[in-house]
C-alpha cells in the first residue's frame, strides 16, 4: 500500500518530466534523488547499489571525502571566465592530466563527443601542415562508439546511429576491431589517423588485443598516421591503469578523455603527444566558450589528487581478480550467461536466450543498478571505490535475477 502510494508519486514525477523533455531516451522508471558512497536513493527513499556509476562517470561514487568541498570552494571563487584569460584550476588540471598520461598538451572540452571532434581536427591539421593540402581520411572501427555530434557520429561504427543523419563527415573508412589485416586494407595515401577505443564500451565491452594495438601502432609509425585512442570510457583508472593503453606498452599520438575525468562535473579533454602538439592546432584553429572552465578543472584536479592520495588505480588492479571471479561464477552457474569479457572494473556479461533489458529491470527492482551494452551484454562499470562486500552483494542480486532461466 505504502509502496504503491510512493510509486504513484514517482510515476507523477516521470509523467511531468516527459511533458517537457524531448523523448530521446527510454528511461528506466525510477527517479533518483541522491547518492551516498556507492548507493543511490530514489525519491521514495529506496536504496540501490550502483554498478553503473552514471555510465562510468562517478568513479569516486557519491560525496567522496574532499571532492564536494573542493568544488564548493571553487564555486565561491569563480565558475567561469572564458578561455581568453588564465586561471589556476586549468593550469593544475592540465599539469596533472599530462603528468599521469605521459603526454604533452591538453585541450579541455565539455563532453566526450567534443573531445573526439577536437582529436579529429588535430589529426587533420597535422597532415595538412605536413603536406600543405587538405583531403584526408580517418580509419575507425566497426562497433565503435565515439559520440553523437556529427563528426563523432561519422566515426562511430554503428549504421543504425548514423543512417538518419547522412551525409555525415566524409573520408571515414571502417575496419574490424582486433583485425589488423582489415585495418591495413583501409589504409590509403590519404589516411591521417586511425581511431579506436582501447576497450570498446557501447559496442559490447571488447578489449583490444595486445598484438592488434601494437600492430596498429607500428603501422601508424611506418606511414606517419596518427593513432587516436578513445579513453573516454575505459580511462581514468577503470582498467587498473590511469589509461587503458598504458598496459599495452604503446602510446597514442592523441587520446580522448571524458566520463570519469571530472567524476560528475561535465568535462572532457583531448591530449596530444609532443609530435602531434608541435604541429597541429594553433590559435584560431579551435575553441570553446565553456571548455576547461575553473569549476570543471577544479574537479579534474581534485580527482587526480584523490586518485593519487588514495591509490585508486592500484586498488582497482588489486580487486579486479575478485570481481572477475564472482562474475565467472555467474557464467558457470547460469546457462543464459554465455561469457564474461572486460578489463578491470569495465566488465560485460554476455546474455543468451533472454532479453538483457528484462534482467536489468529485474535488477533495478531488487536494488541493483546495471546497464547494457550492444544488444546482449550486461555492462558493469561501478564506482572504482566498491568493496568486496559490494561485489558480493552485486553477484547475489544479479544471481536472483538470472536464476530460473
Ligand atoms: C560516452 C562515450 C563517448 C561520448 O561521450 P559524451 O560525453 O557522451 O559525448 C565517446 N566515446 C566513448 C568511448 C564513450 O564511451
XYZ file of C-alpha atoms and ligand atoms in Angstrom:
420
model
C 0.000 0.000 0.000
C 2.688 2.439 1.124
C 4.891 1.486 -1.769
C 2.029 1.893 -4.225
C 1.397 5.390 -2.914
C 5.059 6.267 -3.282
C 5.208 4.644 -6.683
C 2.377 6.841 -7.810
C 4.389 9.845 -6.634
C 7.338 8.630 -8.669
C 5.068 7.969 -11.659
C 3.781 11.517 -11.388
C 7.374 12.856 -11.468
C 8.066 10.720 -14.518
C 4.970 11.948 -16.347
C 5.839 15.556 -15.568
C 9.348 15.090 -16.981
C 8.054 13.584 -20.215
C 5.837 16.642 -20.689
C 8.817 18.928 -21.290
C 11.865 16.781 -22.054
C 12.323 15.536 -25.608
C 11.852 11.796 -25.644
C 15.272 10.670 -26.869
C 15.768 8.129 -24.078
C 13.617 5.237 -22.935
C 14.435 5.909 -19.315
C 14.109 3.327 -16.571
C 11.030 4.076 -14.438
C 12.917 5.410 -11.442
C 13.555 8.922 -10.131
C 16.902 9.182 -8.349
C 17.191 11.839 -5.732
C 20.556 11.497 -4.017
C 23.655 9.363 -3.707
C 25.928 8.350 -0.879
C 29.092 6.272 -1.299
C 28.239 3.603 -3.878
C 24.494 3.813 -3.296
C 21.723 5.770 -4.957
C 18.366 6.566 -3.373
C 15.157 7.078 -5.312
C 12.538 9.677 -4.448
C 10.789 7.234 -2.154
C 13.994 6.534 -0.232
C 14.726 3.078 -1.634
C 18.478 2.331 -1.787
C 20.232 0.907 -4.847
C 23.729 -0.499 -5.159
C 25.203 1.388 -8.105
C 27.210 -0.665 -10.613
C 26.635 1.793 -13.462
C 28.124 4.972 -11.952
C 26.216 7.278 -14.305
C 27.745 5.362 -17.258
C 31.292 5.102 -15.919
C 31.353 8.708 -14.749
C 31.071 8.572 -10.956
C 34.356 6.771 -10.382
C 34.521 8.022 -6.799
C 30.894 7.243 -6.054
C 28.913 9.997 -4.368
C 30.251 12.624 -1.936
C 33.751 11.201 -1.783
C 35.574 12.998 1.050
C 37.236 16.165 -0.233
C 35.530 16.230 -3.647
C 32.425 18.290 -2.834
C 34.469 20.638 -0.656
C 36.899 21.393 -3.485
C 34.020 22.174 -5.858
C 32.205 24.344 -3.337
C 35.403 26.195 -2.663
C 35.862 26.870 -6.391
C 32.229 27.988 -6.784
C 32.854 30.575 -4.109
C 35.811 31.908 -6.098
C 34.920 31.661 -9.791
C 32.893 29.311 -12.008
C 33.610 30.671 -15.462
C 35.938 33.198 -17.033
C 36.297 32.031 -20.729
C 39.481 30.895 -22.402
C 40.572 34.469 -23.075
C 42.248 34.551 -19.655
C 44.428 32.353 -17.470
C 43.257 30.755 -14.250
C 44.814 28.443 -11.684
C 42.467 25.406 -11.962
C 43.141 24.883 -15.705
C 46.850 25.083 -15.043
C 46.610 22.456 -12.273
C 44.275 20.161 -14.209
C 46.426 20.344 -17.336
C 49.612 19.632 -15.411
C 48.127 16.518 -13.800
C 46.481 15.168 -16.972
C 49.748 15.496 -18.858
C 51.731 14.034 -15.966
C 49.584 10.924 -15.458
C 49.279 10.211 -19.182
C 52.900 10.983 -20.011
C 51.627 13.075 -22.916
C 52.407 16.663 -23.809
C 49.453 19.068 -24.141
C 45.755 19.000 -23.243
C 42.688 20.807 -24.548
C 39.672 20.672 -22.223
C 36.154 20.205 -23.600
C 32.683 19.877 -22.071
C 31.992 16.314 -23.155
C 33.346 13.201 -24.779
C 31.918 13.907 -28.188
C 33.656 17.298 -28.233
C 36.934 15.650 -27.287
C 36.548 13.419 -30.359
C 35.792 16.455 -32.532
C 38.979 18.121 -31.351
C 41.058 14.990 -31.870
C 39.780 14.675 -35.445
C 40.598 18.310 -36.170
C 44.070 17.984 -34.657
C 44.823 14.923 -36.805
C 43.591 16.624 -39.966
C 45.616 19.727 -39.204
C 48.747 17.651 -38.565
C 48.508 16.115 -42.036
C 47.614 19.485 -43.565
C 50.733 21.056 -42.057
C 52.890 18.203 -43.259
C 51.668 18.088 -46.851
C 50.258 21.546 -47.452
C 46.822 20.378 -48.559
C 43.581 19.006 -47.109
C 41.526 15.962 -48.118
C 42.440 13.392 -45.508
C 40.778 10.179 -44.361
C 40.280 8.573 -40.978
C 40.037 4.866 -40.270
C 37.612 3.994 -37.480
C 36.333 0.655 -36.188
C 33.105 -1.242 -36.684
C 31.053 -1.499 -33.462
C 32.765 1.571 -32.061
C 31.117 4.463 -30.266
C 32.566 7.960 -30.173
C 29.612 10.257 -29.537
C 26.576 11.915 -31.072
C 27.780 15.145 -32.661
C 28.135 14.996 -36.429
C 31.909 14.497 -36.524
C 31.912 11.904 -33.742
C 28.927 10.160 -35.299
C 30.816 9.961 -38.596
C 33.470 7.788 -36.955
C 31.017 5.699 -34.915
C 30.791 2.190 -36.357
C 27.077 1.714 -35.878
C 24.988 2.207 -39.024
C 21.775 2.458 -37.030
C 23.063 5.591 -35.229
C 24.494 7.117 -38.417
C 21.987 6.438 -41.154
C 19.245 9.049 -40.498
C 21.844 11.819 -40.397
C 23.763 11.144 -43.578
C 25.589 12.645 -45.332
C 27.978 12.957 -42.418
C 31.653 13.934 -42.470
C 33.261 12.294 -45.473
C 36.540 10.412 -45.676
C 35.839 7.830 -42.978
C 36.648 4.169 -43.607
C 35.662 1.415 -41.213
C 37.741 -1.613 -40.300
C 37.179 -4.521 -37.921
C 38.402 -4.071 -34.360
C 41.088 -6.598 -33.409
C 41.734 -7.447 -37.063
C 44.985 -5.863 -38.206
C 44.630 -7.001 -41.826
C 41.252 -5.318 -42.066
C 42.820 -2.064 -40.827
C 45.708 -2.374 -43.290
C 43.192 -2.894 -46.101
C 41.689 0.539 -45.402
C 44.964 2.490 -45.414
C 45.421 4.815 -48.387
C 47.871 7.634 -49.075
C 45.205 9.952 -47.633
C 44.924 8.288 -44.216
C 45.748 10.795 -41.474
C 44.522 8.918 -38.393
C 43.384 5.591 -37.026
C 40.848 5.968 -34.246
C 39.679 3.361 -31.772
C 38.588 2.780 -28.216
C 41.248 0.901 -26.261
C 38.366 -1.104 -24.795
C 35.162 -0.872 -26.835
C 32.340 0.119 -24.473
C 28.913 0.672 -26.039
C 29.780 -1.870 -28.724
C 29.829 -4.699 -26.182
C 32.923 -4.470 -23.908
C 35.723 -5.711 -26.148
C 39.304 -5.005 -25.015
C 41.863 -4.518 -27.780
C 44.184 -7.480 -28.250
C 47.817 -6.638 -27.498
C 49.055 -7.799 -30.881
C 46.368 -5.732 -32.611
C 47.101 -2.497 -30.768
C 50.851 -2.963 -31.173
C 50.359 -3.766 -34.846
C 48.277 -0.633 -35.402
C 50.902 1.444 -33.598
C 53.639 0.035 -35.847
C 51.505 0.697 -38.928
C 50.965 4.299 -37.826
C 54.689 4.795 -37.213
C 55.577 3.369 -40.593
C 53.190 5.647 -42.509
C 53.153 8.760 -40.293
C 49.499 8.196 -39.412
C 48.322 9.484 -36.027
C 46.928 6.929 -33.583
C 43.939 8.311 -31.668
C 42.847 6.243 -28.674
C 39.432 6.970 -27.210
C 39.792 6.537 -23.445
C 36.528 8.269 -22.630
C 35.001 5.204 -21.011
C 37.966 2.934 -20.289
C 40.297 5.653 -18.984
C 40.796 7.235 -15.572
C 41.725 4.088 -13.690
C 38.858 1.885 -14.782
C 41.033 -0.905 -16.163
C 43.593 -0.738 -13.355
C 45.746 1.783 -15.222
C 45.236 5.511 -15.439
C 44.699 4.957 -19.141
C 43.954 1.543 -20.602
C 46.680 1.820 -23.258
C 49.344 2.017 -20.541
C 49.009 -1.745 -20.116
C 49.910 -2.430 -23.754
C 53.320 -0.820 -23.982
C 52.136 1.508 -26.744
C 51.044 5.107 -26.553
C 48.706 7.131 -28.729
C 49.520 10.354 -30.540
C 46.204 11.761 -29.359
C 43.954 10.482 -26.591
C 40.422 11.499 -25.696
C 39.040 11.542 -22.130
C 35.745 12.454 -20.514
C 33.301 10.474 -18.321
C 35.277 9.859 -15.086
C 37.700 12.720 -15.774
C 35.603 15.040 -13.610
C 33.747 12.321 -11.666
C 30.392 14.017 -12.268
C 31.163 17.515 -13.478
C 30.838 17.655 -17.287
C 34.354 17.767 -18.687
C 36.387 16.082 -21.392
C 39.772 16.557 -22.985
C 41.890 15.625 -25.930
C 45.532 15.193 -25.113
C 48.369 15.246 -27.621
C 51.887 13.865 -27.542
C 54.842 16.079 -28.454
C 54.735 15.273 -32.134
C 51.005 15.984 -32.529
C 51.088 19.067 -30.308
C 54.073 20.569 -32.110
C 52.387 20.628 -35.488
C 48.614 20.774 -35.349
C 46.171 23.217 -33.771
C 47.300 26.817 -33.274
C 45.454 29.992 -32.230
C 42.383 30.422 -34.406
C 42.023 26.698 -35.210
C 39.867 25.591 -32.321
C 37.989 26.950 -29.343
C 35.221 26.571 -26.790
C 33.480 29.029 -24.523
C 32.929 26.748 -21.544
C 35.596 24.107 -22.071
C 38.100 23.910 -19.234
C 36.331 26.420 -17.052
C 37.604 26.823 -13.480
C 34.827 24.707 -11.940
C 35.322 21.769 -14.319
C 39.096 21.989 -13.954
C 38.885 22.152 -10.158
C 37.001 18.847 -10.416
C 39.642 17.290 -12.689
C 42.456 18.482 -10.480
C 40.765 17.191 -7.322
C 40.011 13.836 -8.960
C 43.707 13.357 -9.793
C 44.678 14.361 -6.244
C 42.247 11.878 -4.703
C 43.254 9.117 -7.134
C 46.893 9.606 -6.193
C 46.424 10.007 -2.448
C 44.028 7.066 -2.139
C 45.842 4.886 -4.691
C 42.571 4.306 -6.534
C 44.193 2.823 -9.628
C 46.180 0.147 -7.815
C 43.095 -0.612 -5.730
C 41.204 -1.405 -8.951
C 44.019 -3.637 -10.117
C 44.092 -5.422 -6.776
C 40.326 -6.031 -6.635
C 39.830 -6.961 -10.302
C 40.537 -10.705 -9.863
C 37.851 -10.850 -7.181
C 35.270 -9.105 -9.380
C 36.186 -11.390 -12.276
C 35.921 -14.472 -10.088
C 32.443 -13.545 -8.870
C 31.289 -12.840 -12.433
C 32.829 -16.073 -13.724
C 30.831 -17.909 -11.069
C 27.668 -16.455 -12.637
C 28.836 -17.658 -16.063
C 29.318 -21.153 -14.609
C 26.016 -21.174 -12.722
C 23.591 -19.845 -15.324
C 23.279 -21.166 -18.877
C 21.874 -17.819 -20.071
C 25.204 -16.159 -19.189
C 27.423 -17.140 -22.083
C 30.658 -15.407 -21.215
C 32.406 -12.581 -19.397
C 34.530 -10.012 -21.221
C 36.331 -6.942 -19.999
C 39.228 -5.322 -18.230
C 39.375 -4.167 -14.613
C 36.131 -2.573 -13.496
C 34.768 -2.485 -17.042
C 33.100 -5.850 -17.433
C 30.394 -7.348 -19.597
C 28.299 -10.480 -19.175
C 27.017 -11.808 -22.483
C 23.405 -12.976 -22.203
C 21.870 -15.560 -24.489
C 18.251 -16.523 -24.999
C 16.808 -13.790 -22.816
C 16.351 -10.058 -23.331
C 19.056 -8.181 -21.442
C 16.617 -5.366 -20.652
C 14.447 -7.755 -18.690
C 17.348 -8.749 -16.432
C 18.398 -5.135 -15.968
C 14.867 -4.118 -14.971
C 14.627 -7.053 -12.559
C 17.938 -5.984 -11.006
C 16.695 -2.428 -10.628
C 13.634 -3.762 -8.872
C 15.881 -5.607 -6.426
C 18.006 -2.528 -5.821
C 20.944 -3.063 -8.184
C 21.784 -0.596 -10.956
C 23.444 -2.107 -14.024
C 23.230 -1.115 -17.694
C 23.504 -2.795 -21.075
C 25.995 -2.625 -23.926
C 25.369 -3.683 -27.539
C 22.160 -5.753 -27.608
C 23.118 -8.706 -25.452
C 25.540 -7.566 -22.765
C 25.057 -6.598 -19.126
C 27.620 -3.880 -18.548
C 29.219 -3.383 -15.134
C 31.085 -0.100 -14.733
C 30.857 0.538 -10.985
C 32.480 3.312 -8.995
C 36.156 2.416 -8.540
C 35.738 2.514 -4.772
C 33.474 -0.538 -4.394
C 34.482 -3.106 -1.777
C 34.480 -6.908 -1.788
C 31.196 -6.761 0.121
C 29.660 -4.617 -2.627
C 30.850 -7.140 -5.212
C 29.316 -9.994 -3.177
C 26.039 -8.115 -2.938
C 26.037 -7.352 -6.667
C 26.671 -11.020 -7.516
C 23.936 -12.128 -5.138
C 21.350 -9.673 -6.518
C 22.262 -10.439 -10.120
C 22.080 -14.133 -9.387
C 18.489 -13.683 -8.130
C 17.636 -12.115 -11.485
C 19.327 -14.831 -13.510
C 18.082 -17.914 -11.707
C 15.238 -19.977 -13.104
C 16.450 -19.368 -16.625
C 30.452 8.085 -23.790
C 31.462 7.952 -24.853
C 31.677 8.979 -25.782
C 30.817 10.216 -25.852
O 30.920 10.979 -24.702
P 29.784 12.081 -24.374
O 30.296 12.761 -23.143
O 28.510 11.326 -24.163
O 29.704 12.984 -25.536
C 32.706 8.825 -26.689
N 33.482 7.724 -26.693
C 33.298 6.728 -25.809
C 34.208 5.536 -25.851
C 32.271 6.794 -24.877
O 32.080 5.777 -24.027
